[in-house]
Amino acid sequence: YRSITPKARLIPLDAPFLSYLRSDGIILPPEPNDNEYFSTDTDSGIFSSASSPIDSPSDTDSESSYTDPSLYWPEIHTKIKSTIEELGGNVVPKLNWSAPKDATWINATNNMECRSPNDVYLLLKSSDFITHDLEQAFAGCPAAPPPPSQPPNNNDIPDSDQQPEKYADDGGRKDNNYEEIPYHLILRKTIPALATSLEFRCFVRARALLCLCQRDTNHYDFLADSVGPLRVQIQRFFDEHLKRTFEDADFVFDVYVPPPHRRVWLIDINPWAPRTDPLLFSWLEILRMRGPGLPELGGDDDVGGDDEDGDPGVRGSSNGSDKEEEEEVFTPEFRLVGRNDPEAYSFNTPQYGAHKMPKDVVDASGDGEAGLREFMGRWREIVREQEQQEEEER
């Protein structure tokens, strides 16, 4: 899909860099404007080390001594820097499956645009989505079948009342080694003057475009007059580029249709799974939609039974000509945020709002008022101890 996606570059990641992403805390490599040995933001716990050899003086155990982390992966650091320059000095990062959309709050631009390697590192290490890719990439996936070389075991044959598939409960496939996954860092050239109002999420079921909606949950007056042309362009784009080429029959893809709405850019492809945000729809609603040539799921019409004449399994069916006519007139539902919808006035919870707070606070809130009160008490004790230590040092 190179011709229909924004320009991007893939950088293979090695074990030292993945260990850096998995490590606690945020220590950034030095930048040319670092004047001190290291600069630190004590409130956030983010450190930027100055250039120094790994074998630093004997004061390495001191809190004021920080090693440049990029010395362990210099080739990747250099490649990221050169790639940013190659792509015009402004890129958007992504790992194999996820982008750090939940960490934009920590970026100075409040978005995913990165102008330096440190911007990339800061987003990746601050994102729960990236951590999920590194630690729980296969959560909810079926367990891998046994190797074909192993003879079948009678004890492994499930009973009729057992589930045919087992899903890993430990956040991924139990027999999978995450260190063997070929992780890549994708740096995509930033689309200049990108209008989020023209980004759309599209849902595909059985290789048919079922429905689509805005990605930006704000109201835009001009979109109501552009629904027809936009739907035609996106449908044509899907038929020409994705309908018969993508491996899965059910998936979700995101597109961007810049003015004058004559070209469609493929931004991302997401799994047909609850982890993908349905935005203006609900997954139950999507599953119950009737697509071309498909029965509506979850309703009474798709339950087998006898019709009025006593013939089994005929309810809700039609002859071949009726099906062809239905497929020809099928139009995907295009849903926009209305002027009076709650989303238009930001009555809903801010997107990724839970990711902007420390994990300890989120965990404490799960225990209700008592949990928050206990957390506040522990926090005050920690602050009091720090103040006493500072007074003693003086």
Coordinates of C-alpha atoms in Angstrom, one line a residue:
Y1 CA 0.0 0.0 0.0
R2 CA 3.0 2.3 -0.5
S3 CA 1.2 4.4 -3.2
I4 CA -1.8 5.1 -1.0
T5 CA -0.1 5.9 2.3
P6 CA 1.9 8.9 3.4
K7 CA 5.7 8.5 3.0
A8 CA 7.2 6.5 5.8
R9 CA 10.4 4.6 6.8
L10 CA 10.8 1.4 8.9
I11 CA 13.6 1.1 11.3
P12 CA 14.4 -2.4 12.8
L13 CA 14.7 -2.4 16.5
D14 CA 17.3 -4.4 18.4
A15 CA 17.3 -5.9 21.9
P16 CA 19.1 -3.0 23.7
F17 CA 16.6 -0.4 22.3
L18 CA 13.6 -2.6 23.3
S19 CA 15.1 -2.9 26.8
Y20 CA 15.3 0.9 26.9
L21 CA 11.6 1.2 26.0
R22 CA 10.7 -1.4 28.7
S23 CA 12.8 0.1 31.4
D24 CA 11.3 2.3 34.2
G25 CA 11.8 6.0 34.1
I26 CA 12.6 8.3 31.2
I27 CA 16.2 9.2 30.5
L28 CA 16.8 11.0 27.2
P29 CA 20.0 11.2 25.3
P30 CA 21.8 14.6 25.4
E31 CA 21.0 17.3 22.8
P32 CA 23.3 20.0 21.4
N33 CA 21.6 22.6 23.6
D34 CA 22.3 20.8 26.8
N35 CA 24.7 23.1 28.7
E36 CA 24.9 21.3 32.0
Y37 CA 26.0 17.8 32.8
F38 CA 22.4 16.8 32.8
S39 CA 19.1 18.6 32.9
T40 CA 16.1 17.3 34.8
D41 CA 12.5 18.0 35.4
T42 CA 12.0 16.9 39.0
D43 CA 8.3 17.1 38.7
S44 CA 8.0 14.6 35.8
G45 CA 11.0 12.4 36.5
I46 CA 12.4 13.0 33.0
F47 CA 16.1 13.3 32.7
S48 CA 18.4 14.3 29.8
S49 CA 21.9 13.2 30.2
A50 CA 24.9 15.0 28.7
S51 CA 27.5 13.3 26.6
S52 CA 29.7 11.1 28.7
P53 CA 31.4 7.7 28.3
I54 CA 29.7 4.7 29.6
D55 CA 32.6 4.1 31.9
S56 CA 32.1 7.3 33.8
P57 CA 34.1 8.2 36.9
S58 CA 33.6 6.4 40.2
D59 CA 30.6 8.5 41.1
T60 CA 28.3 6.4 38.9
D61 CA 26.3 5.5 41.9
S62 CA 25.5 9.1 42.6
E63 CA 22.1 10.4 41.6
S64 CA 23.7 13.1 39.6
S65 CA 25.4 10.7 37.2
Y66 CA 23.4 9.5 34.2
T67 CA 24.7 7.6 31.2
D68 CA 23.7 8.5 27.7
P69 CA 21.2 5.6 26.9
S70 CA 21.8 6.0 23.1
L71 CA 25.4 4.7 23.5
Y72 CA 23.9 1.2 23.7
W73 CA 22.1 1.6 20.4
P74 CA 24.0 4.3 18.4
E75 CA 23.0 3.0 15.0
I76 CA 19.3 3.3 15.8
H77 CA 19.8 6.7 17.2
T78 CA 21.6 7.9 14.1
K79 CA 19.1 6.3 11.8
I80 CA 16.2 8.0 13.6
K81 CA 17.9 11.3 13.3
S82 CA 18.7 10.9 9.6
T83 CA 15.2 9.7 8.9
I84 CA 13.6 12.7 10.5
E85 CA 15.8 14.9 8.3
E86 CA 14.9 12.9 5.2
L87 CA 11.2 13.2 5.8
G88 CA 11.3 17.0 6.1
G89 CA 12.1 17.4 9.8
N90 CA 8.6 16.4 11.1
V91 CA 7.4 12.8 11.6
V92 CA 4.8 10.8 13.5
P93 CA 6.1 7.6 15.2
K94 CA 4.4 4.2 15.5
L95 CA 5.4 0.7 16.6
N96 CA 4.3 -2.5 14.9
W97 CA 0.7 -2.2 15.9
S98 CA 0.1 1.0 17.9
A99 CA 0.9 4.7 17.8
P100 CA 1.5 6.6 21.1
K101 CA -1.8 8.6 20.8
D102 CA -2.3 8.4 24.5
A103 CA 0.9 10.2 25.3
T104 CA 0.4 13.4 23.3
W105 CA -0.2 15.3 26.5
I106 CA 3.5 15.0 27.4
N107 CA 4.7 16.4 24.0
A108 CA 5.3 20.2 23.7
T109 CA 3.1 20.4 20.6
N110 CA 0.3 18.4 22.3
N111 CA 0.2 16.0 19.3
M112 CA 2.3 13.1 17.9
E113 CA 4.6 15.3 15.7
C114 CA 8.3 14.8 16.5
R115 CA 11.2 16.9 15.3
S116 CA 14.0 15.2 17.1
P117 CA 14.9 11.7 18.3
N118 CA 14.2 12.7 21.9
D119 CA 10.6 13.6 20.9
V120 CA 10.2 10.1 19.6
Y121 CA 11.7 8.5 22.7
L122 CA 9.5 10.6 25.0
L123 CA 6.3 9.6 23.3
L124 CA 7.2 5.9 23.1
K125 CA 8.2 5.6 26.7
S126 CA 5.2 7.6 28.0
S127 CA 2.6 5.5 26.1
D128 CA 0.5 2.7 27.5
F129 CA -0.3 1.7 24.0
I130 CA 3.4 1.1 23.2
T131 CA 3.8 -0.8 26.5
H132 CA 0.9 -3.0 25.4
D133 CA 2.7 -3.8 22.1
L134 CA 5.8 -4.7 24.0
E135 CA 4.2 -6.8 26.8
Q136 CA 0.7 -7.9 25.7
A137 CA 0.7 -7.8 21.9
F138 CA -1.3 -11.0 21.6
A139 CA -3.8 -10.4 24.3
G140 CA -7.1 -12.0 23.3
C141 CA -5.6 -14.0 20.4
P142 CA -6.2 -17.8 20.2
A143 CA -3.4 -19.9 21.6
A144 CA -1.1 -21.3 19.0
P145 CA -1.9 -24.9 17.9
P146 CA 0.7 -27.6 18.8
P147 CA 3.5 -28.2 16.2
P148 CA 2.4 -30.6 13.4
S149 CA 5.3 -32.9 14.2
Q150 CA 3.8 -33.9 17.5
P151 CA 1.5 -37.0 17.3
P152 CA -2.1 -36.4 18.4
N153 CA -2.8 -37.2 22.0
N154 CA -6.1 -38.7 23.0
N155 CA -6.1 -36.7 26.1
D156 CA -5.9 -33.5 24.1
I157 CA -9.1 -34.2 22.2
P158 CA -11.8 -31.9 23.7
D159 CA -15.2 -33.1 24.8
S160 CA -18.2 -31.9 22.9
D161 CA -19.1 -29.5 25.7
Q162 CA -15.6 -28.0 25.8
Q163 CA -14.5 -24.8 24.0
P164 CA -12.6 -25.6 20.8
E165 CA -10.2 -22.7 21.3
K166 CA -8.3 -21.6 24.3
Y167 CA -7.3 -18.0 24.8
A168 CA -4.3 -16.9 26.7
D169 CA -5.1 -15.2 30.0
D170 CA -1.6 -13.9 30.7
G171 CA -1.9 -11.1 28.1
G172 CA -0.7 -13.1 25.1
R173 CA 0.0 -16.4 23.5
K174 CA 1.6 -18.5 26.2
D175 CA 4.1 -20.2 23.8
N176 CA 5.2 -17.0 22.2
N177 CA 8.6 -15.4 23.0
Y178 CA 8.2 -11.6 22.8
E179 CA 11.9 -11.2 22.3
E180 CA 11.6 -13.0 19.0
I181 CA 9.1 -10.5 17.6
P182 CA 10.7 -8.4 14.8
Y183 CA 9.7 -5.0 16.2
H184 CA 10.0 -2.0 13.9
L185 CA 9.8 1.7 14.5
I186 CA 7.7 3.4 11.8
L187 CA 8.4 7.1 11.2
R188 CA 5.7 8.6 8.9
K189 CA 6.1 12.0 7.3
T190 CA 3.7 14.5 8.8
I191 CA 0.9 15.5 6.5
P192 CA 1.1 19.4 6.3
A193 CA -2.0 21.3 7.5
L194 CA -3.8 18.0 8.3
A195 CA -7.5 18.7 9.0
T196 CA -8.7 16.2 11.6
S197 CA -12.2 16.9 10.5
L198 CA -11.5 15.0 7.3
E199 CA -10.3 11.8 9.0
F200 CA -12.8 8.9 8.9
R201 CA -13.0 5.4 10.4
C202 CA -14.4 2.7 8.2
F203 CA -15.7 -0.7 9.2
V204 CA -15.5 -3.7 6.8
R205 CA -17.4 -6.9 7.3
A206 CA -17.1 -9.9 4.9
R207 CA -15.2 -7.6 2.5
A208 CA -18.0 -5.1 2.3
L209 CA -17.8 -1.5 3.5
L210 CA -20.5 -1.6 6.2
C211 CA -20.4 1.9 7.8
L212 CA -18.1 4.9 8.5
C213 CA -17.9 7.9 10.7
Q214 CA -15.8 10.8 11.8
R215 CA -12.6 10.2 13.8
D216 CA -12.7 13.7 15.3
T217 CA -15.7 13.8 17.6
N218 CA -16.5 17.5 17.1
H219 CA -19.2 19.0 15.0
Y220 CA -18.3 20.6 11.6
D221 CA -21.1 22.2 9.7
F222 CA -19.5 21.8 6.3
L223 CA -19.4 18.0 6.5
A224 CA -23.1 17.6 6.1
D225 CA -23.0 18.9 2.6
S226 CA -20.0 16.7 1.7
V227 CA -21.3 13.3 2.8
G228 CA -22.3 12.2 -0.7
P229 CA -18.9 13.0 -2.4
L230 CA -16.9 11.7 0.5
R231 CA -18.8 8.4 0.7
V232 CA -18.4 7.9 -3.1
Q233 CA -14.6 8.5 -2.9
I234 CA -14.1 6.3 0.1
Q235 CA -16.2 3.5 -1.4
R236 CA -14.2 3.7 -4.6
F237 CA -11.0 3.7 -2.7
F238 CA -12.0 0.6 -0.8
D239 CA -13.1 -1.3 -3.9
E240 CA -9.9 -0.5 -5.8
H241 CA -7.3 -1.0 -3.1
L242 CA -8.5 -2.9 0.0
K243 CA -11.5 -5.1 -0.8
R244 CA -9.6 -8.0 -2.4
T245 CA -6.0 -7.3 -1.3
F246 CA -6.2 -7.3 2.5
E247 CA -5.8 -10.7 4.2
D248 CA -8.7 -10.5 6.6
A249 CA -12.3 -10.2 5.5
D250 CA -13.3 -8.2 8.6
F251 CA -11.2 -5.2 9.6
V252 CA -11.3 -1.4 10.3
F253 CA -9.4 1.2 8.4
D254 CA -8.8 4.9 8.8
V255 CA -8.5 7.3 5.9
Y256 CA -7.8 11.0 5.3
V257 CA -9.6 12.8 2.4
P258 CA -8.1 16.3 2.0
P259 CA -9.7 19.0 -0.1
P260 CA -10.9 19.0 -2.8
H261 CA -11.8 15.4 -1.8
R262 CA -10.4 13.8 -4.9
R263 CA -7.7 11.6 -3.3
V264 CA -7.9 9.3 -0.3
W265 CA -5.0 8.5 1.9
L266 CA -4.8 5.3 4.0
I267 CA -3.7 6.2 7.5
D268 CA -4.1 2.9 9.4
I269 CA -5.7 -0.5 9.5
N270 CA -7.1 -1.8 12.8
P271 CA -8.3 -5.2 13.9
W272 CA -12.0 -6.1 13.9
A273 CA -12.0 -6.4 17.7
P274 CA -13.4 -4.6 20.8
R275 CA -10.0 -3.0 21.4
T276 CA -10.6 -0.8 18.3
D277 CA -12.7 2.2 19.3
P278 CA -16.0 2.3 17.3
L279 CA -16.3 6.0 18.0
L280 CA -19.8 7.2 17.0
F281 CA -21.1 3.6 16.8
S282 CA -21.1 0.7 19.3
W283 CA -19.8 -2.7 18.5
L284 CA -23.2 -4.3 19.2
E285 CA -24.8 -1.8 16.8
I286 CA -22.2 -2.6 14.1
L287 CA -22.6 -6.4 14.5
R288 CA -26.4 -6.1 14.1
M289 CA -26.1 -4.1 10.8
R290 CA -27.3 -5.8 7.7
G291 CA -24.6 -5.6 5.0
P292 CA -24.8 -6.6 1.3
G293 CA -25.4 -10.3 1.2
L294 CA -25.3 -10.7 4.9
P295 CA -28.0 -11.3 7.5
E296 CA -28.4 -8.9 10.4
L297 CA -26.8 -10.4 13.5
G298 CA -28.4 -10.5 16.9
G299 CA -32.0 -10.0 15.7
D300 CA -34.9 -12.4 15.5
D301 CA -34.9 -12.6 11.8
D302 CA -31.6 -14.5 11.6
V303 CA -32.7 -17.2 13.9
G304 CA -33.6 -20.4 12.0
G305 CA -37.2 -21.5 12.2
D306 CA -40.3 -22.4 10.2
D307 CA -42.0 -19.9 8.0
E308 CA -45.8 -19.5 7.6
D309 CA -45.9 -22.4 5.1
G310 CA -44.0 -24.7 7.4
D311 CA -40.7 -24.7 5.4
P312 CA -37.7 -24.7 7.7
G313 CA -35.0 -22.0 7.5
V314 CA -36.8 -19.7 5.0
R315 CA -37.6 -16.8 7.3
G316 CA -36.0 -13.6 6.2
S317 CA -34.6 -15.2 3.0
S318 CA -35.1 -14.0 -0.6
N319 CA -34.4 -15.3 -4.1
G320 CA -31.2 -14.6 -6.0
S321 CA -32.5 -11.7 -7.9
D322 CA -33.7 -9.9 -4.7
K323 CA -30.2 -10.4 -3.2
E324 CA -28.5 -9.0 -6.2
E325 CA -30.8 -6.0 -6.2
E326 CA -30.2 -5.5 -2.5
E327 CA -26.4 -5.5 -3.0
E328 CA -26.7 -3.0 -5.8
V329 CA -28.6 -0.4 -3.7
F330 CA -26.7 -0.9 -0.4
T331 CA -25.2 2.3 0.9
P332 CA -22.9 2.3 3.9
E333 CA -24.1 4.4 6.8
F334 CA -22.1 7.6 7.1
R335 CA -22.4 9.0 10.7
L336 CA -21.4 12.5 11.7
V337 CA -21.5 14.4 15.0
G338 CA -24.7 16.4 15.0
R339 CA -24.9 20.0 16.2
N340 CA -26.9 19.0 19.3
D341 CA -25.0 15.8 20.1
P342 CA -23.2 15.7 23.5
E343 CA -19.9 15.0 21.7
A344 CA -20.1 18.3 19.9
Y345 CA -19.9 20.1 23.3
S346 CA -17.2 17.9 24.9
F347 CA -19.7 16.6 27.4
N348 CA -18.0 13.2 27.0
T349 CA -14.8 12.1 28.8
P350 CA -11.7 13.5 27.2
Q351 CA -10.1 10.9 24.9
Y352 CA -7.3 9.0 26.7
G353 CA -8.0 11.0 29.8
A354 CA -7.1 8.1 32.1
H355 CA -3.6 8.0 30.6
K356 CA -2.8 11.5 31.7
M357 CA -2.7 10.5 35.4
P358 CA -0.2 8.5 37.3
K359 CA -1.1 4.8 37.4
D360 CA -1.1 4.9 41.3
V361 CA -3.9 7.4 41.2
V362 CA -5.9 5.4 38.7
D363 CA -5.5 2.3 40.7
A364 CA -6.5 4.0 43.9
S365 CA -9.6 5.5 42.3
G366 CA -10.8 1.9 41.7
D367 CA -11.3 1.5 45.4
G368 CA -13.6 4.5 45.7
E369 CA -13.3 7.3 48.2
A370 CA -11.5 5.1 50.8
G371 CA -8.8 4.2 48.3
L372 CA -8.2 7.8 47.4
R373 CA -8.1 8.9 51.0
E374 CA -5.5 6.2 51.8
F375 CA -3.5 7.3 48.8
M376 CA -3.5 10.9 49.9
G377 CA -2.3 9.9 53.4
R378 CA 0.6 7.9 52.0
W379 CA 1.5 10.8 49.7
R380 CA 1.5 13.3 52.5
E381 CA 3.8 11.1 54.5
I382 CA 6.2 10.9 51.6
V383 CA 6.3 14.7 51.1
R384 CA 6.8 15.2 54.9
E385 CA 9.8 12.8 54.9
Q386 CA 11.3 14.5 51.9
E387 CA 11.0 17.9 53.6
Q388 CA 12.6 16.5 56.7
Q389 CA 15.6 15.2 54.7
E390 CA 16.0 18.5 53.0
E391 CA 16.1 20.4 56.3
E392 CA 18.7 17.9 57.8
E393 CA 20.9 18.4 54.7
R394 CA 20.8 22.1 55.2

